[in-house]
Tab-separated table of C-alpha atoms in Angstrom:
chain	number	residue	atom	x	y	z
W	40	UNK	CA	19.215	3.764	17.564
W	41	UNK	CA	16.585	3.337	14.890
W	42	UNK	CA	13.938	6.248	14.914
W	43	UNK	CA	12.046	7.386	11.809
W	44	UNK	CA	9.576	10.875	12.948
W	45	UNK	CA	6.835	12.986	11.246
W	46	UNK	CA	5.005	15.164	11.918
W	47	UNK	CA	1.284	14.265	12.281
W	48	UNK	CA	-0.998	16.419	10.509
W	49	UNK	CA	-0.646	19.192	7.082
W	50	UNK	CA	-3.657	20.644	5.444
W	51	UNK	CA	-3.035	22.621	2.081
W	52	UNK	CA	-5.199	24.028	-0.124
W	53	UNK	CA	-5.860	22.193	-3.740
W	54	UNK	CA	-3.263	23.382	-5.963
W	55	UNK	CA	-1.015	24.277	-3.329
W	56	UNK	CA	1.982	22.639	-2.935
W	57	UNK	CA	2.158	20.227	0.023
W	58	UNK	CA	5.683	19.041	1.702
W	59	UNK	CA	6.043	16.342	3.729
W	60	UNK	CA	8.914	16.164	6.314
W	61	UNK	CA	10.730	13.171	8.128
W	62	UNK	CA	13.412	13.131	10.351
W	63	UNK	CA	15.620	9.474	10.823
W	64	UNK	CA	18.259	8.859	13.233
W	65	UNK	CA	20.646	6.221	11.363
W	66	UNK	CA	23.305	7.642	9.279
W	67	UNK	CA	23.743	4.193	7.788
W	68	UNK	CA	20.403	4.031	6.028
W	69	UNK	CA	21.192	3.432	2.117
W	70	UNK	CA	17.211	3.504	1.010
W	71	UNK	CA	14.401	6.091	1.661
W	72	UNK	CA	11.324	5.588	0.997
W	73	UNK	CA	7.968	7.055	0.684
W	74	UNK	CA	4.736	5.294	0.992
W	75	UNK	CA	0.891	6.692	0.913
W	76	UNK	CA	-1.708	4.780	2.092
W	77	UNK	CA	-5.372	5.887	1.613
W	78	UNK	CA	-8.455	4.891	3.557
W	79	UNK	CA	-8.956	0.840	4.516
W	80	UNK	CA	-6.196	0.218	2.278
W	81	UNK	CA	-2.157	-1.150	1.978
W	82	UNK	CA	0.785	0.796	1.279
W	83	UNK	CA	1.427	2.170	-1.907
W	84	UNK	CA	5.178	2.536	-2.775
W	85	UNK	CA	5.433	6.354	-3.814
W	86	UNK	CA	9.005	6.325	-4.554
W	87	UNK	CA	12.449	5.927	-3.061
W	88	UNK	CA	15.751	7.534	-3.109
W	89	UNK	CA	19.402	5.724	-2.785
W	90	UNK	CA	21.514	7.327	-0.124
W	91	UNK	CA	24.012	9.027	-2.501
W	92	UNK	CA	21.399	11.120	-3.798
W	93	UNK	CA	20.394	14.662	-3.142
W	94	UNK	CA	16.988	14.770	-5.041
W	95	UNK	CA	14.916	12.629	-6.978
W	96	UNK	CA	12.215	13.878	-9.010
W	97	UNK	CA	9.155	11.937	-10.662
W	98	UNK	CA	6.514	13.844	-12.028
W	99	UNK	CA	4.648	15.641	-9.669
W	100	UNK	CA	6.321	14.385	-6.966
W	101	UNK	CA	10.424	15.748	-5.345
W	102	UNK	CA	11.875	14.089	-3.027
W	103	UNK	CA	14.751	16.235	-1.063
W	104	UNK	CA	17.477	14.198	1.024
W	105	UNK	CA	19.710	16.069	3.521
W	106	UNK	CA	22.031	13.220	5.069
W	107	UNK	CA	23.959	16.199	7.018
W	108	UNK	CA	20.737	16.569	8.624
W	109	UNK	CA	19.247	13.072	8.353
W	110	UNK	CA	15.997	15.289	6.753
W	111	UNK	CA	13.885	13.665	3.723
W	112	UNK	CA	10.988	15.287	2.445
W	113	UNK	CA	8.434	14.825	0.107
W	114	UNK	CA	7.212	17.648	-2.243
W	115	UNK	CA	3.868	17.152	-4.353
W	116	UNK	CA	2.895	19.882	-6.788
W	117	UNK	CA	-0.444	20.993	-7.257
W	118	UNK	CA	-1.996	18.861	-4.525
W	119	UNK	CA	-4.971	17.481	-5.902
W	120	UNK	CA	-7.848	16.470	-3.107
W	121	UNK	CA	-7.459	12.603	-4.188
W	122	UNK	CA	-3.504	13.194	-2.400
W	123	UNK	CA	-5.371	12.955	0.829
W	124	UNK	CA	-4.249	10.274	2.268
W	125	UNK	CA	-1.552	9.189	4.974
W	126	UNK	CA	2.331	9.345	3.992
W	127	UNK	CA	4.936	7.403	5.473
W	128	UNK	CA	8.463	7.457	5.105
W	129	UNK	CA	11.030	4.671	5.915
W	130	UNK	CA	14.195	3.620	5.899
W	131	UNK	CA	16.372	0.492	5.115
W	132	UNK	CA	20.126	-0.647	6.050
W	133	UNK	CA	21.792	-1.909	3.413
W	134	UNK	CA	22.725	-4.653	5.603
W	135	UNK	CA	19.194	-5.609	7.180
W	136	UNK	CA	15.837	-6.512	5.767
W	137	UNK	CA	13.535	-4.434	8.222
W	138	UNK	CA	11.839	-1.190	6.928
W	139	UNK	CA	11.748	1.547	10.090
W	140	UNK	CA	8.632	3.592	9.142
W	141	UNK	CA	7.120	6.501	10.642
W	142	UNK	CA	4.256	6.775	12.137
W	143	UNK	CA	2.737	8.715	9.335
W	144	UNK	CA	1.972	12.331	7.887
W	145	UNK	CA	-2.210	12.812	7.311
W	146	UNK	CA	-2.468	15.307	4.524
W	147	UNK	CA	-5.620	16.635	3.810
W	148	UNK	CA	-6.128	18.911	0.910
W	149	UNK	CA	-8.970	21.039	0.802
W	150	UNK	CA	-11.254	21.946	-1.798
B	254	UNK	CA	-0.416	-10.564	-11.401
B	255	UNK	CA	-2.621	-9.573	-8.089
B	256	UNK	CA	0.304	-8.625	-6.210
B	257	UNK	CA	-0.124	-9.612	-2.629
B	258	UNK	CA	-3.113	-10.888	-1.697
B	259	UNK	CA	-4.158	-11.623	1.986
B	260	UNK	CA	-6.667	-13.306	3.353
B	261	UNK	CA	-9.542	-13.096	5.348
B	262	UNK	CA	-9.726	-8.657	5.055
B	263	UNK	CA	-11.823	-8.539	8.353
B	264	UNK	CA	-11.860	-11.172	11.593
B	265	UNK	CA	-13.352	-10.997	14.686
B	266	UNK	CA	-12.243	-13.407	17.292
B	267	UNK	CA	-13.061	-14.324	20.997
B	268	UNK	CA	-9.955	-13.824	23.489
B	269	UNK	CA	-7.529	-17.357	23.154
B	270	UNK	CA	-9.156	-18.325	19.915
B	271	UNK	CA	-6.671	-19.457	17.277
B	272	UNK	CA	-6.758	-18.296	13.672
B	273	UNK	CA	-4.314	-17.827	10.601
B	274	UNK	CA	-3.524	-15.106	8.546
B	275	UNK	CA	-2.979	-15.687	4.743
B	276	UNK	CA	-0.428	-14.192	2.562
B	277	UNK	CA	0.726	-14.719	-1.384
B	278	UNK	CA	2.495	-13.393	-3.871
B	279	UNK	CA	2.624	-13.946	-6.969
B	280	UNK	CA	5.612	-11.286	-8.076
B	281	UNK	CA	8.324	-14.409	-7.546
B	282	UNK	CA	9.641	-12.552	-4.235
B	283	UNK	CA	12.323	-13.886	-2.182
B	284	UNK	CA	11.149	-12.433	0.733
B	285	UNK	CA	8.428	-11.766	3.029
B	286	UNK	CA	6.818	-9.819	5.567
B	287	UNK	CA	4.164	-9.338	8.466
B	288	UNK	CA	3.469	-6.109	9.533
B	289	UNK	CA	1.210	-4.918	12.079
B	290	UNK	CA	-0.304	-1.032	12.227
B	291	UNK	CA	-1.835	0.615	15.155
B	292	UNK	CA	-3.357	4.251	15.230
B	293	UNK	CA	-1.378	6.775	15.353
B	294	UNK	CA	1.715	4.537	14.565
B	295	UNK	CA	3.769	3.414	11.876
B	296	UNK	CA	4.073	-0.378	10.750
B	297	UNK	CA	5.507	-2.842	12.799
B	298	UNK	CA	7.491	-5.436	12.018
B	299	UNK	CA	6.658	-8.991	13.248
B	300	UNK	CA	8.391	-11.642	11.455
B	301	UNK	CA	10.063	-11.919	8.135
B	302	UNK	CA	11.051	-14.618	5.925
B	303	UNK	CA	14.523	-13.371	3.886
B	304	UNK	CA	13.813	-16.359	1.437
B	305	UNK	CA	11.836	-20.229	1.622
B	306	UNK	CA	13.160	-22.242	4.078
B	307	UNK	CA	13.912	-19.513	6.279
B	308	UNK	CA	12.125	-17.418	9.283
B	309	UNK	CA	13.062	-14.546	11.554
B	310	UNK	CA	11.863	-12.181	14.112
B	311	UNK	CA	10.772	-9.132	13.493
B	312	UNK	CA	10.364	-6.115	16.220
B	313	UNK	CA	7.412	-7.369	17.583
B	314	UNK	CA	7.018	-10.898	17.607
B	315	UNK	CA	5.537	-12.320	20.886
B	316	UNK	CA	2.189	-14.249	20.454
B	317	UNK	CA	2.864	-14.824	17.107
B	318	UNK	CA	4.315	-17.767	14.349
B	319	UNK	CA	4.947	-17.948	11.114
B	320	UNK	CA	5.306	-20.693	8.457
B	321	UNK	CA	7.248	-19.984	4.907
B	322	UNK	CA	4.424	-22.725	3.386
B	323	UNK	CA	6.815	-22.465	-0.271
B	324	UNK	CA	8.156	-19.495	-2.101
B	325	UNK	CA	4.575	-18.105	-2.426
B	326	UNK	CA	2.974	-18.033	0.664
B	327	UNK	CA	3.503	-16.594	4.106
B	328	UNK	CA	0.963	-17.221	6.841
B	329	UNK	CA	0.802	-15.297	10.626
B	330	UNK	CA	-0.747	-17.678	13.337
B	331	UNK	CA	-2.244	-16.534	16.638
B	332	UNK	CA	-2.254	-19.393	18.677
B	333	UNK	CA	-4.229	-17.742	21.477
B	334	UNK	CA	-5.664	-14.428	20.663
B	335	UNK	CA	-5.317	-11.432	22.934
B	336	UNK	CA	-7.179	-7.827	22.787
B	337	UNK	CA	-3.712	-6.126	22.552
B	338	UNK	CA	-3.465	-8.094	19.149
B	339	UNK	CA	-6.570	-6.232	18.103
B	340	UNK	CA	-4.705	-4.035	14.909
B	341	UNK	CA	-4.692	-3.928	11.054
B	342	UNK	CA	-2.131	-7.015	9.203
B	343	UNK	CA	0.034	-6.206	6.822
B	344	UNK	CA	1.569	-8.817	4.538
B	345	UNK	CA	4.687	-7.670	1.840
B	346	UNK	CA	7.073	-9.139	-0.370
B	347	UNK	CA	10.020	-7.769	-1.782
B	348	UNK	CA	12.627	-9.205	-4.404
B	349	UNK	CA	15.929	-10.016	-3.433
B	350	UNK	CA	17.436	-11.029	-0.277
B	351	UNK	CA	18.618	-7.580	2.126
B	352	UNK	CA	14.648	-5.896	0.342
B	353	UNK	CA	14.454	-3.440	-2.087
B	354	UNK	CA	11.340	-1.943	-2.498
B	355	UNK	CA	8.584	-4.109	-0.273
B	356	UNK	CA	5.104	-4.187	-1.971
B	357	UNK	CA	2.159	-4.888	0.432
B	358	UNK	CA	-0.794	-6.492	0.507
B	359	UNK	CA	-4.182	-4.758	1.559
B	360	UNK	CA	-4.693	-5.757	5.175
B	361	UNK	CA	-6.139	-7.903	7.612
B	362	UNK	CA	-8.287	-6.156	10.144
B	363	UNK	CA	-8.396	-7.916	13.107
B	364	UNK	CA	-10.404	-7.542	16.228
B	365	UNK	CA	-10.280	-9.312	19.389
B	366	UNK	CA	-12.906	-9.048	21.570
């Protein structure tokens, strides 16, 4: 079945590294994605990884694939306090339109 | 370009009113989306339009339709509002037909009293 989970909550420290975890259940997912959304606002698209990679990197931001696993994560360097927000990741079947999310990661980085 | 824009951001509606949610884009997306969020919950899917012409259920789509209006607009249509609809909309759009990266709008928040 289709199951996308996080974990709920991670405080860091500004500066501090902060990784994001996300467990998904479908071994056919070809796209990962990460979203943040801040406060009374949509989803911004963070980045995404194709299936058939291992890492993606984009400036502050790593994203780690395991698909042994089915374990994505999210690495931001030097957390800055305007990363709080909420972080979602999701995944897509090649072969179906419908994004699975998560039900969200609330980081909050502290001064 | 604005992106997705939905419309009204905030609603307030009686139990078994009607209303419509408004969606465009103006990014020349094949497809589109309605979400809906709940705390402590990821998005929901609740009916998706792979390209004009053309409309699908989603995850969650009792109580709700849709119309593809033209290539630019999606709308979400309670016909008879219930407190359990009570959540934040989502609208998105995304290019080709199977999605690639969906782009959302900011929200309809909708209570339902």
């Amino acid at each position: 079945g289709e199951d996308v989970e996080q974990s709920l909550f991670l405080s860091v420290r500004e500066g501090d590294s902060s990784v994001i975890n996300c467990t998904y259940t479908d071994s056919s997912s070809t796209y990962l994605y990460w979203y943040k959304q801040e406060p009374g606002a949509g989803l911004q698209l963070l980045t995404y990884i194709f299936s058939n990679m291992d890492m993606k990197q984009d400036q502050r931001l790593t994203v780690l694939l395991n698909k042994k696993d089915k374990h994505l994560s999210l690495r931001i360097a030097d957390t800055q306090t305007g990363d709080s927000a909420i972080y979602f990741c999701a995944e897509r079947m090649d072969s179906s339109y419908k994004l699975i999310f998560g039900s969200g990661t609330r980081l909050l980085v502290r001064p | 370009n604005a992106g997705v824009t939905q419309t009204p951001k905030f609603q307030v509606l009686k139990t078994g009113q009607s209303m419509t949610l408004q969606c465009a884009q103006d990014m020349n997306h094949n497809s589109m989306y309605w979400y809906r969020q709940d705390p402590g919950m990821g998005l929901r899917l609740i009916y998706y339009s792979a390209s004009e012409g053309t409309t699908d259920k989603g995850e969650v789509p009792n109580g709700y339709n849709v119309s593809r209006l033209n290539k630019r607009e999606f709308s979400l249509r309670l016909e008879s509002a219930a407190p359990s609809q009570t959540s934040v909309y989502f609208c998105a759009s995304s290019e080709r037909r199977g999605g690639d990266t969906q782009y959302f709008g900011p929200g309809t928040r909708l209570t339902v009293l």
